[in-house]
PDB file of C-alpha atoms in Angstrom:
ATOM      1  CA  MET A1247      64.174 128.981 119.303  1.00  0.00           C
ATOM      2  CA  THR A1248      62.970 125.779 119.607  1.00  0.00           C
ATOM      3  CA  GLN A1249      65.259 122.616 119.746  1.00  0.00           C
ATOM      4  CA  HIS A1250      64.194 121.634 116.486  1.00  0.00           C
ATOM      5  CA  GLU A1251      65.056 125.073 114.855  1.00  0.00           C
ATOM      6  CA  HIS A1252      68.383 124.709 117.086  1.00  0.00           C
ATOM      7  CA  CYS A1253      69.417 121.587 115.241  1.00  0.00           C
ATOM      8  CA  HIS A1254      68.560 122.902 111.943  1.00  0.00           C
ATOM      9  CA  CYS A1255      70.781 125.923 112.491  1.00  0.00           C
ATOM     10  CA  GLY A1256      73.824 123.804 113.440  1.00  0.00           C
ATOM     11  CA  GLU A1257      73.355 121.890 110.348  1.00  0.00           C
ATOM     12  CA  HIS A1258      73.335 124.865 108.217  1.00  0.00           C
ATOM     13  CA  HIS A1259      76.304 125.978 109.956  1.00  0.00           C
ATOM     14  CA  GLU A1260      78.030 122.697 109.425  1.00  0.00           C
ATOM     15  CA  GLU A1261      77.291 122.750 105.771  1.00  0.00           C
ATOM     16  CA  GLU A1262      78.624 126.335 105.598  1.00  0.00           C
ATOM     17  CA  LEU A1263      81.993 125.190 107.329  1.00  0.00           C
ATOM     18  CA  GLN A1264      81.932 122.351 104.417  1.00  0.00           C
ATOM     19  CA  LEU A1265      81.613 124.703 101.633  1.00  0.00           C
ATOM     20  CA  ASN A1266      84.334 127.209 102.891  1.00  0.00           C
ATOM     21  CA  LYS A1267      86.664 124.433 103.023  1.00  0.00           C
ATOM     22  CA  TYR A1268      86.372 123.315  99.799  1.00  0.00           C
ATOM     23  CA  ASN A1269      86.300 127.284  98.466  1.00  0.00           C
ATOM     24  CA  ALA A1270      89.612 127.844 100.702  1.00  0.00           C
ATOM     25  CA  ALA A1271      91.124 124.807  98.795  1.00  0.00           C
ATOM     26  CA  LEU A1272      90.246 125.809  95.515  1.00  0.00           C
ATOM     27  CA  GLU A1273      91.596 129.421  96.211  1.00  0.00           C
ATOM     28  CA  GLN A1274      95.284 128.016  96.644  1.00  0.00           C
ATOM     29  CA  TYR A1275      95.126 127.238  92.931  1.00  0.00           C
ATOM     30  CA  SER A1276      94.817 129.420  89.504  1.00  0.00           C
ATOM     31  CA  LEU A1277      92.121 128.376  87.678  1.00  0.00           C
ATOM     32  CA  ASN A1278      92.071 131.127  85.285  1.00  0.00           C
ATOM     33  CA  ILE A1279      93.596 128.320  82.563  1.00  0.00           C
ATOM     34  CA  SER A1280      92.761 128.987  78.825  1.00  0.00           C
ATOM     35  CA  ASP A1281      91.944 126.387  76.479  1.00  0.00           C
ATOM     36  CA  GLU A1282      93.836 127.710  74.112  1.00  0.00           C
ATOM     37  CA  GLU A1283      97.129 127.801  76.032  1.00  0.00           C
ATOM     38  CA  VAL A1284      96.002 123.984  76.764  1.00  0.00           C
ATOM     39  CA  ARG A1285      95.848 123.258  73.154  1.00  0.00           C
ATOM     40  CA  LYS A1286      99.237 124.558  72.384  1.00  0.00           C
ATOM     41  CA  ALA A1287     100.918 122.973  75.212  1.00  0.00           C
ATOM     42  CA  VAL A1288      99.506 119.821  74.288  1.00  0.00           C
ATOM     43  CA  LYS A1289     100.614 120.127  70.481  1.00  0.00           C
ATOM     44  CA  THR A1290     103.969 120.940  71.548  1.00  0.00           C
ATOM     45  CA  ILE A1291     104.604 117.768  73.804  1.00  0.00           C
ATOM     46  CA  ILE A1292     103.038 115.672  70.658  1.00  0.00           C
ATOM     47  CA  THR A1293     105.407 117.443  68.583  1.00  0.00           C
ATOM     48  CA  GLU A1294     108.629 117.286  70.218  1.00  0.00           C
ATOM     49  CA  LYS A1295     108.400 114.042  72.688  1.00  0.00           C
ATOM     50  CA  VAL A1296     105.956 111.114  71.550  1.00  0.00           C
ATOM     51  CA  HIS A1297     108.467 110.033  68.896  1.00  0.00           C
ATOM     52  CA  THR A1298     111.331 109.649  71.650  1.00  0.00           C
ATOM     53  CA  ASN A1299     108.806 107.620  73.605  1.00  0.00           C
ATOM     54  CA  ASP A1300     107.962 105.282  70.652  1.00  0.00           C
ATOM     55  CA  THR A1301     110.512 102.703  72.118  1.00  0.00           C
ATOM     56  CA  PRO A1302     110.058  98.809  72.574  1.00  0.00           C
ATOM     57  CA  GLU A1303     110.432  99.795  76.497  1.00  0.00           C
ATOM     58  CA  VAL A1304     107.894 102.305  76.448  1.00  0.00           C
ATOM     59  CA  LYS A1305     105.364  99.699  74.932  1.00  0.00           C
ATOM     60  CA  LYS A1306     106.043  97.380  77.619  1.00  0.00           C
ATOM     61  CA  PHE A1307     105.434  99.535  80.141  1.00  0.00           C
ATOM     62  CA  LEU A1308     102.088 100.545  78.727  1.00  0.00           C
ATOM     63  CA  LEU A1309     101.157  97.035  78.383  1.00  0.00           C
ATOM     64  CA  GLY A1310     101.612  96.687  82.024  1.00  0.00           C
ATOM     65  CA  SER A1311      99.652  99.883  82.689  1.00  0.00           C
ATOM     66  CA  VAL A1312      96.483  98.455  80.861  1.00  0.00           C
ATOM     67  CA  GLU A1313      93.459  97.718  82.828  1.00  0.00           C
ATOM     68  CA  LEU A1314      91.782  95.223  80.362  1.00  0.00           C
ATOM     69  CA  THR A1315      88.010  96.523  80.390  1.00  0.00           C
ATOM     70  CA  SER A1316      85.080  94.815  79.474  1.00  0.00           C
ATOM     71  CA  LEU A1317      81.789  97.142  80.350  1.00  0.00           C
ATOM     72  CA  LYS A1318      79.210  95.835  77.922  1.00  0.00           C
ATOM     73  CA  THR A1319      75.587  95.046  78.245  1.00  0.00           C
ATOM     74  CA  THR A1320      76.102  91.788  77.123  1.00  0.00           C
ATOM     75  CA  ASP A1321      78.815  90.710  79.348  1.00  0.00           C
ATOM     76  CA  SER A1322      78.013  87.273  81.499  1.00  0.00           C
ATOM     77  CA  ASP A1323      79.815  85.364  83.826  1.00  0.00           C
ATOM     78  CA  GLU A1324      80.976  83.229  81.087  1.00  0.00           C
ATOM     79  CA  SER A1325      82.399  86.000  78.910  1.00  0.00           C
ATOM     80  CA  ILE A1326      84.071  87.594  81.972  1.00  0.00           C
ATOM     81  CA  LEU A1327      85.646  84.090  83.131  1.00  0.00           C
ATOM     82  CA  ALA A1328      86.981  83.636  79.525  1.00  0.00           C
ATOM     83  CA  LEU A1329      88.407  87.215  79.561  1.00  0.00           C
ATOM     84  CA  THR A1330      90.155  86.231  83.032  1.00  0.00           C
ATOM     85  CA  GLU A1331      91.439  83.116  81.973  1.00  0.00           C
ATOM     86  CA  ARG A1332      93.071  84.674  79.103  1.00  0.00           C
ATOM     87  CA  VAL A1333      94.880  86.582  81.483  1.00  0.00           C
ATOM     88  CA  ASN A1334      95.908  83.530  83.282  1.00  0.00           C
ATOM     89  CA  ARG A1335      96.885  81.958  79.871  1.00  0.00           C
ATOM     90  CA  PHE A1336      98.611  85.105  78.907  1.00  0.00           C
ATOM     91  CA  ASP A1337     101.165  84.965  81.831  1.00  0.00           C
ATOM     92  CA  GLU A1338     102.183  81.711  80.824  1.00  0.00           C
ATOM     93  CA  GLU A1339     102.696  82.091  77.224  1.00  0.00           C
ATOM     94  CA  TYR A1340     104.142  85.179  77.081  1.00  0.00           C
ATOM     95  CA  ALA A1341     106.143  85.095  80.222  1.00  0.00           C
ATOM     96  CA  ASP A1342     108.866  87.613  79.106  1.00  0.00           C
ATOM     97  CA  LEU A1343     105.921  90.292  78.576  1.00  0.00           C
ATOM     98  CA  PRO A1344     104.444  92.282  81.505  1.00  0.00           C
ATOM     99  CA  HIS A1345     100.993  91.229  82.823  1.00  0.00           C
ATOM    100  CA  VAL A1346      98.280  93.742  82.378  1.00  0.00           C
ATOM    101  CA  ALA A1347      97.613  96.172  85.610  1.00  0.00           C
ATOM    102  CA  ALA A1348      94.075  95.097  86.036  1.00  0.00           C
ATOM    103  CA  ILE A1349      90.813  93.524  84.909  1.00  0.00           C
ATOM    104  CA  CYS A1350      87.765  96.202  85.072  1.00  0.00           C
ATOM    105  CA  VAL A1351      84.515  95.034  84.931  1.00  0.00           C
ATOM    106  CA  TYR A1352      81.286  95.771  86.461  1.00  0.00           C
ATOM    107  CA  ALA A1353      80.516  94.983  90.174  1.00  0.00           C
ATOM    108  CA  ASN A1354      78.454  92.252  89.777  1.00  0.00           C
ATOM    109  CA  PHE A1355      81.586  90.249  88.152  1.00  0.00           C
ATOM    110  CA  ALA A1356      83.839  90.809  90.784  1.00  0.00           C
ATOM    111  CA  ARG A1357      83.436  87.242  92.343  1.00  0.00           C
ATOM    112  CA  THR A1358      83.882  85.612  88.939  1.00  0.00           C
ATOM    113  CA  VAL A1359      87.122  87.418  88.558  1.00  0.00           C
ATOM    114  CA  SER A1360      88.538  87.508  91.983  1.00  0.00           C
ATOM    115  CA  GLU A1361      87.947  83.792  92.136  1.00  0.00           C
ATOM    116  CA  SER A1362      89.568  82.706  88.786  1.00  0.00           C
ATOM    117  CA  LEU A1363      92.458  85.174  88.412  1.00  0.00           C
ATOM    118  CA  GLU A1364      95.685  83.411  89.115  1.00  0.00           C
ATOM    119  CA  VAL A1365      98.126  86.019  87.936  1.00  0.00           C
ATOM    120  CA  ASP A1366      99.948  88.097  90.989  1.00  0.00           C
ATOM    121  CA  GLY A1367      99.716  91.693  90.630  1.00  0.00           C
ATOM    122  CA  VAL A1368      96.465  91.867  88.460  1.00  0.00           C
ATOM    123  CA  GLN A1369      94.122  94.499  90.701  1.00  0.00           C
ATOM    124  CA  VAL A1370      90.477  93.573  90.193  1.00  0.00           C
ATOM    125  CA  THR A1371      88.585  96.841  89.529  1.00  0.00           C
ATOM    126  CA  CYS A1372      85.013  97.360  89.525  1.00  0.00           C
ATOM    127  CA  VAL A1373      83.131 100.167  88.294  1.00  0.00           C
ATOM    128  CA  SER A1374      80.474 101.226  90.653  1.00  0.00           C
ATOM    129  CA  GLY A1375      78.130 103.717  92.072  1.00  0.00           C
ATOM    130  CA  ALA A1376      75.955 103.722  89.259  1.00  0.00           C
ATOM    131  CA  PHE A1377      77.960 103.553  86.433  1.00  0.00           C
ATOM    132  CA  PRO A1378      78.254 105.453  83.958  1.00  0.00           C
ATOM    133  CA  SER A1379      75.541 108.127  84.986  1.00  0.00           C
ATOM    134  CA  ALA A1380      76.105 108.057  88.689  1.00  0.00           C
ATOM    135  CA  GLN A1381      72.595 109.029  89.165  1.00  0.00           C
ATOM    136  CA  ALA A1382      71.123 106.915  92.193  1.00  0.00           C
ATOM    137  CA  LEU A1383      70.456 107.166  95.668  1.00  0.00           C
ATOM    138  CA  MET A1384      73.787 107.189  97.708  1.00  0.00           C
ATOM    139  CA  GLU A1385      72.477 104.035  99.728  1.00  0.00           C
ATOM    140  CA  VAL A1386      72.478 102.268  96.389  1.00  0.00           C
ATOM    141  CA  LYS A1387      75.562 103.464  95.617  1.00  0.00           C
ATOM    142  CA  ILE A1388      77.272 102.388  98.838  1.00  0.00           C
ATOM    143  CA  ALA A1389      75.436  98.814  98.962  1.00  0.00           C
ATOM    144  CA  GLU A1390      76.492  98.195  95.084  1.00  0.00           C
ATOM    145  CA  THR A1391      80.162  99.052  96.391  1.00  0.00           C
ATOM    146  CA  ALA A1392      79.992  97.496  99.509  1.00  0.00           C
ATOM    147  CA  LEU A1393      79.050  94.194  97.778  1.00  0.00           C
ATOM    148  CA  ALA A1394      81.729  94.658  94.991  1.00  0.00           C
ATOM    149  CA  LEU A1395      84.697  94.945  97.711  1.00  0.00           C
ATOM    150  CA  GLN A1396      83.433  92.005  99.545  1.00  0.00           C
ATOM    151  CA  ASP A1397      83.181  89.913  96.452  1.00  0.00           C
ATOM    152  CA  GLY A1398      87.078  90.637  95.840  1.00  0.00           C
ATOM    153  CA  ALA A1399      87.419  93.858  94.125  1.00  0.00           C
ATOM    154  CA  THR A1400      90.778  95.438  95.045  1.00  0.00           C
ATOM    155  CA  GLU A1401      89.617  98.941  93.517  1.00  0.00           C
ATOM    156  CA  ILE A1402      86.897 100.872  92.607  1.00  0.00           C
ATOM    157  CA  ASP A1403      85.980 103.507  89.998  1.00  0.00           C
ATOM    158  CA  MET A1404      83.194 105.408  90.726  1.00  0.00           C
ATOM    159  CA  VAL A1405      81.785 108.491  88.391  1.00  0.00           C
ATOM    160  CA  MET A1406      81.742 111.929  89.968  1.00  0.00           C
ATOM    161  CA  PRO A1407      78.259 113.193  90.397  1.00  0.00           C
ATOM    162  CA  VAL A1408      78.642 115.576  87.559  1.00  0.00           C
ATOM    163  CA  GLY A1409      75.177 117.011  87.562  1.00  0.00           C
ATOM    164  CA  LYS A1410      75.628 118.138  91.460  1.00  0.00           C
ATOM    165  CA  TYR A1411      79.283 119.523  90.354  1.00  0.00           C
ATOM    166  CA  LEU A1412      77.554 121.499  87.207  1.00  0.00           C
ATOM    167  CA  SER A1413      74.966 122.787  89.299  1.00  0.00           C
ATOM    168  CA  GLY A1414      77.635 124.277  91.828  1.00  0.00           C
ATOM    169  CA  ASP A1415      76.857 121.823  94.605  1.00  0.00           C
ATOM    170  CA  TYR A1416      80.642 120.889  95.237  1.00  0.00           C
ATOM    171  CA  GLU A1417      79.703 120.004  98.791  1.00  0.00           C
ATOM    172  CA  GLY A1418      77.333 117.398  97.964  1.00  0.00           C
ATOM    173  CA  MET A1419      79.923 116.032  95.260  1.00  0.00           C
ATOM    174  CA  CYS A1420      82.546 115.958  97.886  1.00  0.00           C
ATOM    175  CA  ASP A1421      80.388 114.222 100.300  1.00  0.00           C
ATOM    176  CA  GLU A1422      79.769 111.452  97.875  1.00  0.00           C
ATOM    177  CA  ILE A1423      83.158 110.768  96.764  1.00  0.00           C
ATOM    178  CA  ASP A1424      84.392 111.038 100.550  1.00  0.00           C
ATOM    179  CA  GLU A1425      81.665 108.448 101.260  1.00  0.00           C
ATOM    180  CA  MET A1426      82.760 106.241  98.840  1.00  0.00           C
ATOM    181  CA  LYS A1427      86.586 106.168 100.049  1.00  0.00           C
ATOM    182  CA  GLN A1428      85.737 105.603 103.241  1.00  0.00           C
ATOM    183  CA  LEU A1429      84.123 102.483 102.414  1.00  0.00           C
ATOM    184  CA  CYS A1430      87.157 101.504 100.006  1.00  0.00           C
ATOM    185  CA  GLY A1431      89.424 102.302 103.009  1.00  0.00           C
ATOM    186  CA  GLU A1432      93.070 101.088 101.806  1.00  0.00           C
ATOM    187  CA  ARG A1433      91.837  99.947  98.612  1.00  0.00           C
ATOM    188  CA  LYS A1434      92.063 102.524  95.649  1.00  0.00           C
ATOM    189  CA  LEU A1435      89.356 104.831  94.778  1.00  0.00           C
ATOM    190  CA  LYS A1436      89.437 106.123  91.137  1.00  0.00           C
ATOM    191  CA  VAL A1437      87.089 109.157  90.464  1.00  0.00           C
ATOM    192  CA  ILE A1438      85.792 109.494  86.668  1.00  0.00           C
ATOM    193  CA  LEU A1439      85.301 113.078  86.092  1.00  0.00           C
ATOM    194  CA  GLU A1440      83.864 112.648  82.655  1.00  0.00           C
ATOM    195  CA  THR A1441      85.729 115.400  81.256  1.00  0.00           C
ATOM    196  CA  GLY A1442      83.569 115.382  77.843  1.00  0.00           C
ATOM    197  CA  CYS A1443      80.515 116.831  79.849  1.00  0.00           C
ATOM    198  CA  LEU A1444      82.855 119.419  81.518  1.00  0.00           C
ATOM    199  CA  LYS A1445      84.129 120.769  78.534  1.00  0.00           C
ATOM    200  CA  THR A1446      86.455 123.746  79.495  1.00  0.00           C
ATOM    201  CA  ALA A1447      89.819 123.456  80.770  1.00  0.00           C
ATOM    202  CA  ALA A1448      88.840 125.771  84.327  1.00  0.00           C
ATOM    203  CA  HIS A1449      86.198 123.144  85.176  1.00  0.00           C
ATOM    204  CA  ILE A1450      88.053 120.059  84.466  1.00  0.00           C
ATOM    205  CA  LYS A1451      90.835 121.455  86.589  1.00  0.00           C
ATOM    206  CA  ARG A1452      88.302 122.803  89.292  1.00  0.00           C
ATOM    207  CA  ALA A1453      86.628 119.134  89.390  1.00  0.00           C
ATOM    208  CA  SER A1454      90.171 117.577  89.580  1.00  0.00           C
ATOM    209  CA  LEU A1455      91.332 119.376  92.639  1.00  0.00           C
ATOM    210  CA  LEU A1456      88.034 118.925  94.545  1.00  0.00           C
ATOM    211  CA  ALA A1457      88.028 115.118  93.654  1.00  0.00           C
ATOM    212  CA  MET A1458      91.172 114.767  95.335  1.00  0.00           C
ATOM    213  CA  TYR A1459      90.574 116.565  98.584  1.00  0.00           C
ATOM    214  CA  ALA A1460      87.724 114.451  98.658  1.00  0.00           C
ATOM    215  CA  GLY A1461      89.900 111.547  98.499  1.00  0.00           C
ATOM    216  CA  ALA A1462      90.431 110.287  95.216  1.00  0.00           C
ATOM    217  CA  ASP A1463      93.875 108.115  94.907  1.00  0.00           C
ATOM    218  CA  PHE A1464      93.224 108.195  91.045  1.00  0.00           C
ATOM    219  CA  ILE A1465      91.431 110.575  88.516  1.00  0.00           C
ATOM    220  CA  LYS A1466      90.462 109.382  85.481  1.00  0.00           C
ATOM    221  CA  THR A1467      89.032 110.747  82.756  1.00  0.00           C
ATOM    222  CA  SER A1468      86.063 109.107  81.202  1.00  0.00           C
ATOM    223  CA  THR A1469      83.579 106.515  81.255  1.00  0.00           C
ATOM    224  CA  GLY A1470      83.859 105.543  77.640  1.00  0.00           C
ATOM    225  CA  LYS A1471      80.173 106.284  77.297  1.00  0.00           C
ATOM    226  CA  GLU A1472      79.973 109.730  76.646  1.00  0.00           C
ATOM    227  CA  GLN A1473      81.641 111.687  73.806  1.00  0.00           C
ATOM    228  CA  PRO A1474      84.344 113.203  73.821  1.00  0.00           C
ATOM    229  CA  ALA A1475      85.925 110.284  76.082  1.00  0.00           C
ATOM    230  CA  ALA A1476      89.463 110.996  76.894  1.00  0.00           C
ATOM    231  CA  THR A1477      91.336 113.781  75.184  1.00  0.00           C
ATOM    232  CA  PRO A1478      95.068 114.851  75.423  1.00  0.00           C
ATOM    233  CA  GLU A1479      94.029 118.499  76.407  1.00  0.00           C
ATOM    234  CA  ALA A1480      91.896 117.171  79.394  1.00  0.00           C
ATOM    235  CA  ALA A1481      94.780 114.642  80.244  1.00  0.00           C
ATOM    236  CA  TYR A1482      97.376 117.617  80.725  1.00  0.00           C
ATOM    237  CA  VAL A1483      95.158 119.739  82.453  1.00  0.00           C
ATOM    238  CA  MET A1484      94.273 116.954  84.960  1.00  0.00           C
ATOM    239  CA  CYS A1485      98.033 116.013  85.135  1.00  0.00           C
ATOM    240  CA  GLN A1486      98.695 120.022  85.994  1.00  0.00           C
ATOM    241  CA  ALA A1487      96.048 119.593  88.993  1.00  0.00           C
ATOM    242  CA  ILE A1488      97.715 116.424  90.076  1.00  0.00           C
ATOM    243  CA  LYS A1489     101.116 117.865  90.415  1.00  0.00           C
ATOM    244  CA  GLU A1490      99.924 121.404  92.003  1.00  0.00           C
ATOM    245  CA  TYR A1491      98.230 119.242  94.586  1.00  0.00           C
ATOM    246  CA  TYR A1492     101.298 117.185  95.282  1.00  0.00           C
ATOM    247  CA  GLU A1493     103.417 120.223  95.515  1.00  0.00           C
ATOM    248  CA  LYS A1494     100.666 121.816  97.966  1.00  0.00           C
ATOM    249  CA  THR A1495      99.783 118.591 100.204  1.00  0.00           C
ATOM    250  CA  GLY A1496     102.586 116.028  99.365  1.00  0.00           C
ATOM    251  CA  ILE A1497      99.927 113.614  98.173  1.00  0.00           C
ATOM    252  CA  GLN A1498     100.617 111.349  95.208  1.00  0.00           C
ATOM    253  CA  VAL A1499      97.329 111.112  92.953  1.00  0.00           C
ATOM    254  CA  GLY A1500      97.456 108.299  90.393  1.00  0.00           C
ATOM    255  CA  PHE A1501      95.989 109.195  86.403  1.00  0.00           C
ATOM    256  CA  LYS A1502      94.272 107.134  84.195  1.00  0.00           C
ATOM    257  CA  PRO A1503      92.882 108.188  80.812  1.00  0.00           C
ATOM    258  CA  ALA A1504      89.967 105.999  79.728  1.00  0.00           C
ATOM    259  CA  GLY A1505      87.534 106.155  76.740  1.00  0.00           C
ATOM    260  CA  GLY A1506      88.511 106.371  73.009  1.00  0.00           C
ATOM    261  CA  LEU A1507      91.991 105.121  73.482  1.00  0.00           C
ATOM    262  CA  ASN A1508      92.195 103.328  70.027  1.00  0.00           C
ATOM    263  CA  SER A1509      95.784 103.227  69.004  1.00  0.00           C
ATOM    264  CA  VAL A1510      99.405 102.612  70.177  1.00  0.00           C
ATOM    265  CA  THR A1511     100.204 106.474  69.383  1.00  0.00           C
ATOM    266  CA  ASP A1512      97.254 107.519  71.694  1.00  0.00           C
ATOM    267  CA  ALA A1513      98.820 105.701  74.591  1.00  0.00           C
ATOM    268  CA  LEU A1514     102.172 106.987  73.926  1.00  0.00           C
ATOM    269  CA  ILE A1515     100.721 110.347  73.686  1.00  0.00           C
ATOM    270  CA  TYR A1516      99.199 110.079  77.211  1.00  0.00           C
ATOM    271  CA  TYR A1517     102.497 108.303  78.252  1.00  0.00           C
ATOM    272  CA  SER A1518     104.396 111.690  76.922  1.00  0.00           C
ATOM    273  CA  ILE A1519     102.016 113.965  78.895  1.00  0.00           C
ATOM    274  CA  VAL A1520     102.307 112.127  82.168  1.00  0.00           C
ATOM    275  CA  LYS A1521     106.326 112.342  81.551  1.00  0.00           C
ATOM    276  CA  GLU A1522     106.628 115.846  80.854  1.00  0.00           C
ATOM    277  CA  VAL A1523     104.062 117.360  83.225  1.00  0.00           C
ATOM    278  CA  LEU A1524     104.358 114.839  85.964  1.00  0.00           C
ATOM    279  CA  GLY A1525     107.689 113.486  85.557  1.00  0.00           C
ATOM    280  CA  GLU A1526     109.263 109.557  86.281  1.00  0.00           C
ATOM    281  CA  LYS A1527     107.711 109.333  89.695  1.00  0.00           C
ATOM    282  CA  TRP A1528     104.085 109.031  87.941  1.00  0.00           C
ATOM    283  CA  LEU A1529     105.356 106.077  85.377  1.00  0.00           C
ATOM    284  CA  THR A1530     104.590 103.262  87.496  1.00  0.00           C
ATOM    285  CA  HIS A1531     101.701 101.106  87.394  1.00  0.00           C
ATOM    286  CA  ASP A1532     100.971 102.463  90.778  1.00  0.00           C
ATOM    287  CA  TYR A1533     100.056 105.693  89.624  1.00  0.00           C
ATOM    288  CA  PHE A1534      99.565 105.590  85.741  1.00  0.00           C
ATOM    289  CA  ARG A1535      96.756 103.303  83.907  1.00  0.00           C
ATOM    290  CA  LEU A1536      95.235 103.088  80.534  1.00  0.00           C
ATOM    291  CA  GLY A1537      91.479 101.841  80.308  1.00  0.00           C
ATOM    292  CA  THR A1538      91.200 100.079  77.246  1.00  0.00           C
ATOM    293  CA  SER A1539      90.073  96.973  75.799  1.00  0.00           C
ATOM    294  CA  ARG A1540      91.391  97.144  72.116  1.00  0.00           C
ATOM    295  CA  LEU A1541      94.474  98.794  72.724  1.00  0.00           C
ATOM    296  CA  THR A1542      96.046  95.465  74.597  1.00  0.00           C
ATOM    297  CA  ASN A1543      96.260  93.261  71.378  1.00  0.00           C
ATOM    298  CA  LEU A1544      97.788  96.343  69.145  1.00  0.00           C
ATOM    299  CA  LEU A1545     100.717  96.840  71.884  1.00  0.00           C
ATOM    300  CA  ILE A1546     101.446  93.202  72.232  1.00  0.00           C
ATOM    301  CA  SER A1547     101.546  93.260  68.287  1.00  0.00           C
ATOM    302  CA  GLU A1548     104.166  96.047  68.262  1.00  0.00           C
ATOM    303  CA  ILE A1549     106.263  94.653  70.877  1.00  0.00           C
ATOM    304  CA  ILE A1550     106.629  91.264  69.039  1.00  0.00           C
ATOM    305  CA  GLY A1551     106.684  92.489  65.471  1.00  0.00           C
ATOM    306  CA  GLU A1552     103.478  90.529  64.364  1.00  0.00           C
ATOM    307  CA  GLU A1553      99.510  90.658  64.305  1.00  0.00           C
ATOM    308  CA  VAL A1554      98.523  89.087  67.678  1.00  0.00           C
ATOM    309  CA  LYS A1555      94.857  88.461  68.535  1.00  0.00           C
ATOM    310  CA  PHE A1556      94.902  87.096  72.108  1.00  0.00           C
ATOM    311  CA  PHE A1557      92.577  89.294  73.870  1.00  0.00           C
TER     312      PHE A1557
END
């Protein structure tokens, strides 16, 4: 055997080990999950629990869970600066209400937000890694993410390489997440599953588990650029996966529904699912976020009792 052949054989062995590692991890979980059962469970939660959570306290908590998001083609330094300054002003004008959890923008606006944000405890979240398609060379994803972190991003939202997942390349998918997590270090990495492309409960659960095993600090439903975006059913399956992963590993992973959160009722539904499936331990701004732009004003309006168009 030549030296070249020998090396290649070693690489192949390493790949097999990696693949076996992820398959062994998945084998600990039941992936035999029916969409119909999920629909029924979600319907029960919505019917029985949402109205009990419809309180001013819960709405205040939800306001404090919002990642105020601007991911438009038309975003500019001026528009993102204006958004950040509204967050600063809100903290002064509505001192008795919680501030948002984060401002979520494209990676090229990390510096604009981090240099102008004055409110302690608001995170600078950047979508990175060729958002929203995740279709780029890994070197490009790494460079974009490293620059965002250098410019002050405190959290990174990446899209799982959905094409790799759907073609069964779990190792390739997990390697990308692992590399991004290593780059983020102590800073949170949220992995967007793009659940609308995964279609079934079984796929959503498998992708959730793989993302967590690869190093995700949070799993997030959607980019908001594909339809359907977040759904209560996808949220339920993801929360089940988070719960089972926590029971097996002791590692607590956060949950972020995003895309298509249009009403206060939508927010209350996601809150109720998290509360029922995961429990109080997840009802903190470290483990539960809402990715939205339009919901912020609606929540403020309901809390105050009059229409507010602040953001």
